[in-house]
């Protein structure tokens, strides 16, 4: 966008049903000032962005048998009314929020498209309030914590004008999609007996974890449907209701990741969950239109669980992921690729390994680095609980005496080459992986000492930070693992190590698990954070003693999460990584010990091993900062690099919670300096998200 009053770069943000949001800026002249519900442009240096915002959180009937909280209201009813109350579980606004702030009355829209024939927001949508956003009185809230970012979101239907403060780059022309939680609490009615009469009681069911708050109230009929929530269902119900997916598209909650497209699959917008579901969304109103399982695309992609963070190879046009075919005490991880040239997809390789929790894995031009069993968060009770639809964290346990494993798979040969081992750790996200040209693979991961962080991010802890145990959010660090001499180690591994473990190795593994159950295993000391090949060799003996050791070093110690790199540098040597972290003020004041969550956006240099920039605003909490690079940037060599622009030439876009003002805003930062270049107040509070977003730039 130039400094004049015209806008030449539509910027769109969309968040699916869980908190779906769409923002679009369209060409036009700044002639009049309108409010956030009108379609207009503001005069002066502040340019407004016409926005289409849609949120759909329909009421659903819950399959559960009870609620997690006590009843709050009772009333008598006749038989007909009783039946109605018994079958209706309406989704209502959380009691802690002001429903009037999310009223839909002003946003009622007609049955026409969100955009007109020219692709601009349709202004003919009835009347809207006329108070400009910048003229509205804003009352600051005395509670400036992150707590209000973990409540039910409101529903908005319509097009809203937003004022953009600052100036967007001319090349920033496209759509940004984010996804996150929209429903933490579900109000419903049930029957209770009082003095011999059946009466209707209103109760509230609360999802137990940040990752579960994207549900609509359906009980998942398959494993991995919940992360850490008790669904209050009996084994009989699970047996009768067991199914690979919900019967309706909007009945399958998919809030772990959103993609602007998947090669080989028709559609423009997709959401994924922790199971194996792909949910297609209408790109205009964000309503689910269909839901698929991977085995519906190709029967060879068997398994009812998958990875929400599949990898895309921009050089080959392949989307690579895997499904988990869970068996007794082990699981087949079926890796596959799908592309526009091969829409039915094809199998790459299948690896049999222990059943582990999966969130991400790494990809290089030649190899796949299997991350599902990289971390010793393994299924307990021989994966029986996980197979019977229990939540993930109730079905897995972290074994500190077990090693971290790296399974290396050849994309060309379609086979498992070698398995490396390292000290035990836990992680959600891989940052990047690349080959150094000397038969080594470099794999960078945001690591934790154990799975404490997964248990800390429960709904109760996030709403009651003073009660979080431990009181400080588990610290992370960016670690670099080096898988050396792939070819040589592969020959030695295939020659000397059997896929089927020996009786001695099985005995060692059973003893290791038994020691953990008895509580006799010793967790790593604080000094173990300083990793080395020697420490890995010392702590990873036993059944995995025959595996080569992955050397490990610490790149960045200050805690960061939701890592982002320039997509053009994926699978290549890189320098910069972005993420959410803690501000210096919070660290200095010791506020991290009070359940504080990430309150800043940081930039780290993995070559100099230091934080080189940060953005922080008092009382503000960012969600994922999506890196959008200049489109003219192209890789110049196999080692990465760019011909025309630098690696950090781009912007970071994040939806930020302003706790003091009880609202959210869209933030655009210069990726080089992390200085703010533009922002747009959204006028509503968008819940914080741990999910991954996507974007699509236009020509």
PDB file of C-alpha atoms in Angstrom, residues 368-585:
ATOM      1  CA  UNK A 368      11.935 -38.186   6.717  1.00  0.00           C
ATOM      2  CA  UNK A 369      12.853 -37.792  10.386  1.00  0.00           C
ATOM      3  CA  UNK A 370      10.185 -39.657  12.322  1.00  0.00           C
ATOM      4  CA  UNK A 371       9.106 -37.633  15.350  1.00  0.00           C
ATOM      5  CA  UNK A 372       6.242 -39.714  16.668  1.00  0.00           C
ATOM      6  CA  UNK A 373       8.444 -41.832  18.882  1.00  0.00           C
ATOM      7  CA  UNK A 374      11.216 -39.306  19.086  1.00  0.00           C
ATOM      8  CA  UNK A 375      10.046 -38.538  22.599  1.00  0.00           C
ATOM      9  CA  UNK A 376       9.413 -41.243  25.224  1.00  0.00           C
ATOM     10  CA  UNK A 377       5.760 -40.275  25.772  1.00  0.00           C
ATOM     11  CA  UNK A 378       4.523 -43.778  25.140  1.00  0.00           C
ATOM     12  CA  UNK A 379       1.118 -45.433  25.308  1.00  0.00           C
ATOM     13  CA  UNK A 380       0.412 -47.235  28.566  1.00  0.00           C
ATOM     14  CA  UNK A 381      -1.669 -50.419  29.073  1.00  0.00           C
ATOM     15  CA  UNK A 382      -0.386 -51.628  25.696  1.00  0.00           C
ATOM     16  CA  UNK A 383      -2.317 -48.821  23.944  1.00  0.00           C
ATOM     17  CA  UNK A 384      -5.647 -50.358  25.017  1.00  0.00           C
ATOM     18  CA  UNK A 385      -6.953 -47.121  26.563  1.00  0.00           C
ATOM     19  CA  UNK A 386      -5.934 -45.140  23.504  1.00  0.00           C
ATOM     20  CA  UNK A 387      -7.665 -47.653  21.231  1.00  0.00           C
ATOM     21  CA  UNK A 388     -10.848 -47.282  23.295  1.00  0.00           C
ATOM     22  CA  UNK A 389     -11.146 -43.572  22.623  1.00  0.00           C
ATOM     23  CA  UNK A 390      -9.637 -42.238  25.853  1.00  0.00           C
ATOM     24  CA  UNK A 391      -7.974 -38.832  25.684  1.00  0.00           C
ATOM     25  CA  UNK A 392      -4.334 -38.724  24.663  1.00  0.00           C
ATOM     26  CA  UNK A 393      -2.742 -37.588  27.915  1.00  0.00           C
ATOM     27  CA  UNK A 394      -4.751 -40.142  29.910  1.00  0.00           C
ATOM     28  CA  UNK A 395      -3.499 -42.883  27.592  1.00  0.00           C
ATOM     29  CA  UNK A 396       0.219 -42.026  27.521  1.00  0.00           C
ATOM     30  CA  UNK A 397       2.948 -41.759  30.130  1.00  0.00           C
ATOM     31  CA  UNK A 398       6.377 -40.161  29.998  1.00  0.00           C
ATOM     32  CA  UNK A 399       9.202 -42.612  30.782  1.00  0.00           C
ATOM     33  CA  UNK A 400      12.329 -40.665  31.803  1.00  0.00           C
ATOM     34  CA  UNK A 401      14.502 -43.783  31.562  1.00  0.00           C
ATOM     35  CA  UNK A 402      13.611 -44.322  27.907  1.00  0.00           C
ATOM     36  CA  UNK A 403      15.683 -42.732  25.126  1.00  0.00           C
ATOM     37  CA  UNK A 404      14.608 -40.240  22.530  1.00  0.00           C
ATOM     38  CA  UNK A 405      14.514 -42.026  19.168  1.00  0.00           C
ATOM     39  CA  UNK A 406      15.022 -40.658  15.655  1.00  0.00           C
ATOM     40  CA  UNK A 407      13.810 -42.932  12.872  1.00  0.00           C
ATOM     41  CA  UNK A 408      15.389 -41.959   9.540  1.00  0.00           C
ATOM     42  CA  UNK A 409      13.423 -42.961   6.429  1.00  0.00           C
ATOM     43  CA  UNK A 410      14.682 -42.706   2.868  1.00  0.00           C
ATOM     44  CA  UNK A 411      12.149 -40.983   0.627  1.00  0.00           C
ATOM     45  CA  UNK A 412      13.812 -42.386  -2.502  1.00  0.00           C
ATOM     46  CA  UNK A 413      14.269 -45.991  -1.359  1.00  0.00           C
ATOM     47  CA  UNK A 414      11.039 -46.064   0.637  1.00  0.00           C
ATOM     48  CA  UNK A 415      12.573 -47.797   3.636  1.00  0.00           C
ATOM     49  CA  UNK A 416      13.673 -47.261   7.208  1.00  0.00           C
ATOM     50  CA  UNK A 417      17.449 -46.746   7.168  1.00  0.00           C
ATOM     51  CA  UNK A 418      18.594 -46.269  10.744  1.00  0.00           C
ATOM     52  CA  UNK A 419      17.426 -45.253  14.223  1.00  0.00           C
ATOM     53  CA  UNK A 420      19.409 -42.796  16.361  1.00  0.00           C
ATOM     54  CA  UNK A 421      19.064 -42.268  20.104  1.00  0.00           C
ATOM     55  CA  UNK A 422      19.496 -39.314  22.456  1.00  0.00           C
ATOM     56  CA  UNK A 423      18.540 -38.247  25.969  1.00  0.00           C
ATOM     57  CA  UNK A 424      14.817 -38.306  26.868  1.00  0.00           C
ATOM     58  CA  UNK A 425      12.891 -35.123  26.168  1.00  0.00           C
ATOM     59  CA  UNK A 426       9.466 -33.947  25.038  1.00  0.00           C
ATOM     60  CA  UNK A 427       8.383 -31.589  22.260  1.00  0.00           C
ATOM     61  CA  UNK A 428       5.410 -30.304  20.329  1.00  0.00           C
ATOM     62  CA  UNK A 429       7.110 -28.674  17.359  1.00  0.00           C
ATOM     63  CA  UNK A 430      10.053 -29.288  15.080  1.00  0.00           C
ATOM     64  CA  UNK A 431      11.611 -26.088  13.767  1.00  0.00           C
ATOM     65  CA  UNK A 432      13.478 -27.245  10.673  1.00  0.00           C
ATOM     66  CA  UNK A 433      15.746 -29.977   9.320  1.00  0.00           C
ATOM     67  CA  UNK A 434      18.301 -30.006   6.510  1.00  0.00           C
ATOM     68  CA  UNK A 435      21.209 -31.976   5.069  1.00  0.00           C
ATOM     69  CA  UNK A 436      24.647 -30.381   5.422  1.00  0.00           C
ATOM     70  CA  UNK A 437      26.195 -32.008   2.333  1.00  0.00           C
ATOM     71  CA  UNK A 438      28.484 -34.242   4.417  1.00  0.00           C
ATOM     72  CA  UNK A 439      26.082 -37.144   4.951  1.00  0.00           C
ATOM     73  CA  UNK A 440      24.686 -35.529   8.105  1.00  0.00           C
ATOM     74  CA  UNK A 441      21.166 -34.395   8.921  1.00  0.00           C
ATOM     75  CA  UNK A 442      20.600 -31.405  11.207  1.00  0.00           C
ATOM     76  CA  UNK A 443      17.293 -31.429  13.105  1.00  0.00           C
ATOM     77  CA  UNK A 444      16.223 -28.458  15.283  1.00  0.00           C
ATOM     78  CA  UNK A 445      13.420 -28.951  17.825  1.00  0.00           C
ATOM     79  CA  UNK A 446      11.800 -26.925  20.622  1.00  0.00           C
ATOM     80  CA  UNK A 447      12.381 -29.308  23.551  1.00  0.00           C
ATOM     81  CA  UNK A 448      11.222 -29.715  27.157  1.00  0.00           C
ATOM     82  CA  UNK A 449      12.741 -31.932  29.846  1.00  0.00           C
ATOM     83  CA  UNK A 450       9.503 -33.933  30.114  1.00  0.00           C
ATOM     84  CA  UNK A 451       5.757 -33.692  29.439  1.00  0.00           C
ATOM     85  CA  UNK A 452       5.008 -31.236  32.272  1.00  0.00           C
ATOM     86  CA  UNK A 453       4.069 -28.517  29.790  1.00  0.00           C
ATOM     87  CA  UNK A 454       1.288 -30.681  28.319  1.00  0.00           C
ATOM     88  CA  UNK A 455      -0.296 -31.078  31.762  1.00  0.00           C
ATOM     89  CA  UNK A 456       0.097 -27.396  32.625  1.00  0.00           C
ATOM     90  CA  UNK A 457      -1.971 -26.196  29.665  1.00  0.00           C
ATOM     91  CA  UNK A 458      -5.261 -27.458  31.094  1.00  0.00           C
ATOM     92  CA  UNK A 459      -8.327 -25.237  31.117  1.00  0.00           C
ATOM     93  CA  UNK A 460      -8.277 -25.046  34.908  1.00  0.00           C
ATOM     94  CA  UNK A 461      -4.636 -23.959  35.072  1.00  0.00           C
ATOM     95  CA  UNK A 462      -5.023 -21.355  32.344  1.00  0.00           C
ATOM     96  CA  UNK A 463      -8.102 -19.897  34.047  1.00  0.00           C
ATOM     97  CA  UNK A 464      -6.506 -20.099  37.498  1.00  0.00           C
ATOM     98  CA  UNK A 465      -2.813 -19.365  36.896  1.00  0.00           C
ATOM     99  CA  UNK A 466      -2.058 -19.063  40.616  1.00  0.00           C
ATOM    100  CA  UNK A 467      -2.985 -22.747  41.002  1.00  0.00           C
ATOM    101  CA  UNK A 468      -0.727 -24.023  38.200  1.00  0.00           C
ATOM    102  CA  UNK A 469       1.655 -26.753  39.356  1.00  0.00           C
ATOM    103  CA  UNK A 470       4.555 -26.164  39.004  1.00  0.00           C
ATOM    104  CA  UNK A 471       3.848 -22.457  39.285  1.00  0.00           C
ATOM    105  CA  UNK A 472       6.201 -21.577  36.430  1.00  0.00           C
ATOM    106  CA  UNK A 473       5.412 -22.680  32.880  1.00  0.00           C
ATOM    107  CA  UNK A 474       7.851 -25.435  31.952  1.00  0.00           C
ATOM    108  CA  UNK A 475      10.842 -23.836  30.195  1.00  0.00           C
ATOM    109  CA  UNK A 476      11.789 -24.889  26.689  1.00  0.00           C
ATOM    110  CA  UNK A 477      14.974 -24.604  24.703  1.00  0.00           C
ATOM    111  CA  UNK A 478      15.845 -24.865  21.038  1.00  0.00           C
ATOM    112  CA  UNK A 479      18.057 -27.936  20.640  1.00  0.00           C
ATOM    113  CA  UNK A 480      20.011 -29.061  17.604  1.00  0.00           C
ATOM    114  CA  UNK A 481      20.339 -32.794  16.976  1.00  0.00           C
ATOM    115  CA  UNK A 482      22.978 -33.999  14.524  1.00  0.00           C
ATOM    116  CA  UNK A 483      22.378 -37.376  12.875  1.00  0.00           C
ATOM    117  CA  UNK A 484      25.866 -38.126  11.584  1.00  0.00           C
ATOM    118  CA  UNK A 485      27.057 -40.379   8.762  1.00  0.00           C
ATOM    119  CA  UNK A 486      23.641 -41.530   7.602  1.00  0.00           C
ATOM    120  CA  UNK A 487      24.942 -43.882   4.896  1.00  0.00           C
ATOM    121  CA  UNK A 488      27.579 -45.578   7.082  1.00  0.00           C
ATOM    122  CA  UNK A 489      25.297 -45.888  10.078  1.00  0.00           C
ATOM    123  CA  UNK A 490      22.553 -47.273   7.859  1.00  0.00           C
ATOM    124  CA  UNK A 491      24.778 -50.101   6.633  1.00  0.00           C
ATOM    125  CA  UNK A 492      25.862 -50.948  10.159  1.00  0.00           C
ATOM    126  CA  UNK A 493      22.298 -50.734  11.475  1.00  0.00           C
ATOM    127  CA  UNK A 494      20.797 -52.994   8.801  1.00  0.00           C
ATOM    128  CA  UNK A 495      23.650 -55.476   9.235  1.00  0.00           C
ATOM    129  CA  UNK A 496      23.841 -55.680  13.020  1.00  0.00           C
ATOM    130  CA  UNK A 497      20.454 -54.710  14.398  1.00  0.00           C
ATOM    131  CA  UNK A 498      17.369 -56.865  14.017  1.00  0.00           C
ATOM    132  CA  UNK A 499      13.934 -55.291  13.668  1.00  0.00           C
ATOM    133  CA  UNK A 500      12.684 -57.823  16.204  1.00  0.00           C
ATOM    134  CA  UNK A 501      14.420 -57.167  19.547  1.00  0.00           C
ATOM    135  CA  UNK A 502      16.182 -59.976  21.329  1.00  0.00           C
ATOM    136  CA  UNK A 503      14.895 -61.548  24.540  1.00  0.00           C
ATOM    137  CA  UNK A 504      17.494 -59.591  26.484  1.00  0.00           C
ATOM    138  CA  UNK A 505      16.393 -56.275  24.988  1.00  0.00           C
ATOM    139  CA  UNK A 506      12.754 -57.036  25.745  1.00  0.00           C
ATOM    140  CA  UNK A 507      13.650 -57.880  29.344  1.00  0.00           C
ATOM    141  CA  UNK A 508      15.572 -54.628  29.668  1.00  0.00           C
ATOM    142  CA  UNK A 509      12.655 -52.606  28.320  1.00  0.00           C
ATOM    143  CA  UNK A 510      10.123 -54.285  30.623  1.00  0.00           C
ATOM    144  CA  UNK A 511      12.416 -53.701  33.595  1.00  0.00           C
ATOM    145  CA  UNK A 512      12.762 -50.057  32.628  1.00  0.00           C
ATOM    146  CA  UNK A 513       8.997 -49.552  32.537  1.00  0.00           C
ATOM    147  CA  UNK A 514       8.537 -51.516  35.776  1.00  0.00           C
ATOM    148  CA  UNK A 515      11.097 -49.334  37.544  1.00  0.00           C
ATOM    149  CA  UNK A 516       9.204 -46.245  36.424  1.00  0.00           C
ATOM    150  CA  UNK A 517       5.905 -47.654  37.725  1.00  0.00           C
ATOM    151  CA  UNK A 518       7.530 -48.398  41.098  1.00  0.00           C
ATOM    152  CA  UNK A 519       8.942 -44.884  41.152  1.00  0.00           C
ATOM    153  CA  UNK A 520      12.532 -46.095  41.409  1.00  0.00           C
ATOM    154  CA  UNK A 521      13.733 -44.538  38.169  1.00  0.00           C
ATOM    155  CA  UNK A 522      15.718 -41.351  38.496  1.00  0.00           C
ATOM    156  CA  UNK A 523      14.688 -38.349  36.424  1.00  0.00           C
ATOM    157  CA  UNK A 524      17.424 -36.347  34.692  1.00  0.00           C
ATOM    158  CA  UNK A 525      19.074 -33.741  36.887  1.00  0.00           C
ATOM    159  CA  UNK A 526      19.145 -30.065  36.015  1.00  0.00           C
ATOM    160  CA  UNK A 527      22.664 -30.513  34.655  1.00  0.00           C
ATOM    161  CA  UNK A 528      21.355 -32.953  32.082  1.00  0.00           C
ATOM    162  CA  UNK A 529      19.980 -29.998  30.128  1.00  0.00           C
ATOM    163  CA  UNK A 530      23.550 -29.524  28.900  1.00  0.00           C
ATOM    164  CA  UNK A 531      23.403 -32.275  26.306  1.00  0.00           C
ATOM    165  CA  UNK A 532      26.300 -34.062  24.711  1.00  0.00           C
ATOM    166  CA  UNK A 533      26.976 -37.311  22.924  1.00  0.00           C
ATOM    167  CA  UNK A 534      28.481 -38.720  26.114  1.00  0.00           C
ATOM    168  CA  UNK A 535      25.389 -38.050  28.238  1.00  0.00           C
ATOM    169  CA  UNK A 536      23.174 -39.530  25.534  1.00  0.00           C
ATOM    170  CA  UNK A 537      25.270 -42.672  25.458  1.00  0.00           C
ATOM    171  CA  UNK A 538      25.181 -42.951  29.251  1.00  0.00           C
ATOM    172  CA  UNK A 539      21.434 -42.556  29.716  1.00  0.00           C
ATOM    173  CA  UNK A 540      20.259 -44.441  26.638  1.00  0.00           C
ATOM    174  CA  UNK A 541      21.793 -47.848  27.194  1.00  0.00           C
ATOM    175  CA  UNK A 542      19.793 -51.044  27.540  1.00  0.00           C
ATOM    176  CA  UNK A 543      17.491 -52.200  24.764  1.00  0.00           C
ATOM    177  CA  UNK A 544      18.530 -49.241  22.514  1.00  0.00           C
ATOM    178  CA  UNK A 545      22.269 -49.647  23.128  1.00  0.00           C
ATOM    179  CA  UNK A 546      22.811 -50.780  19.550  1.00  0.00           C
ATOM    180  CA  UNK A 547      21.533 -47.518  18.098  1.00  0.00           C
ATOM    181  CA  UNK A 548      23.978 -44.797  17.046  1.00  0.00           C
ATOM    182  CA  UNK A 549      23.972 -41.675  19.185  1.00  0.00           C
ATOM    183  CA  UNK A 550      22.578 -38.364  17.948  1.00  0.00           C
ATOM    184  CA  UNK A 551      24.800 -35.538  19.145  1.00  0.00           C
ATOM    185  CA  UNK A 552      22.816 -32.694  20.703  1.00  0.00           C
ATOM    186  CA  UNK A 553      23.546 -29.084  21.537  1.00  0.00           C
ATOM    187  CA  UNK A 554      21.589 -26.140  22.875  1.00  0.00           C
ATOM    188  CA  UNK A 555      21.001 -23.287  20.430  1.00  0.00           C
ATOM    189  CA  UNK A 556      18.589 -20.983  22.245  1.00  0.00           C
ATOM    190  CA  UNK A 557      17.681 -21.404  25.920  1.00  0.00           C
ATOM    191  CA  UNK A 558      15.073 -18.665  26.570  1.00  0.00           C
ATOM    192  CA  UNK A 559      11.652 -20.287  26.295  1.00  0.00           C
ATOM    193  CA  UNK A 560       9.861 -20.005  22.980  1.00  0.00           C
ATOM    194  CA  UNK A 561       7.052 -21.877  21.249  1.00  0.00           C
ATOM    195  CA  UNK A 562       5.082 -22.056  17.989  1.00  0.00           C
ATOM    196  CA  UNK A 563       8.282 -21.716  15.922  1.00  0.00           C
ATOM    197  CA  UNK A 564       8.202 -20.242  12.424  1.00  0.00           C
ATOM    198  CA  UNK A 565      10.847 -20.019   9.714  1.00  0.00           C
ATOM    199  CA  UNK A 566      10.752 -18.554   6.251  1.00  0.00           C
ATOM    200  CA  UNK A 567       8.941 -21.282   4.215  1.00  0.00           C
ATOM    201  CA  UNK A 568      11.523 -20.889   1.426  1.00  0.00           C
ATOM    202  CA  UNK A 569      14.179 -22.049   3.877  1.00  0.00           C
ATOM    203  CA  UNK A 570      12.355 -25.196   4.959  1.00  0.00           C
ATOM    204  CA  UNK A 571      14.647 -28.221   4.427  1.00  0.00           C
ATOM    205  CA  UNK A 572      17.603 -25.828   3.893  1.00  0.00           C
ATOM    206  CA  UNK A 573      20.262 -24.248   6.066  1.00  0.00           C
ATOM    207  CA  UNK A 574      18.672 -21.247   7.756  1.00  0.00           C
ATOM    208  CA  UNK A 575      19.480 -18.508  10.245  1.00  0.00           C
ATOM    209  CA  UNK A 576      16.299 -17.122  11.806  1.00  0.00           C
ATOM    210  CA  UNK A 577      13.420 -18.629  13.758  1.00  0.00           C
ATOM    211  CA  UNK A 578      10.420 -16.752  15.167  1.00  0.00           C
ATOM    212  CA  UNK A 579       8.022 -17.683  17.937  1.00  0.00           C
ATOM    213  CA  UNK A 580       6.172 -16.575  21.040  1.00  0.00           C
ATOM    214  CA  UNK A 581       8.195 -16.082  24.202  1.00  0.00           C
ATOM    215  CA  UNK A 582       8.472 -14.169  27.458  1.00  0.00           C
ATOM    216  CA  UNK A 583       9.255 -10.489  27.732  1.00  0.00           C
ATOM    217  CA  UNK A 584      12.288  -9.292  29.659  1.00  0.00           C
ATOM    218  CA  UNK A 585      10.011  -7.489  32.116  1.00  0.00           C
TER     219      UNK A 585
END
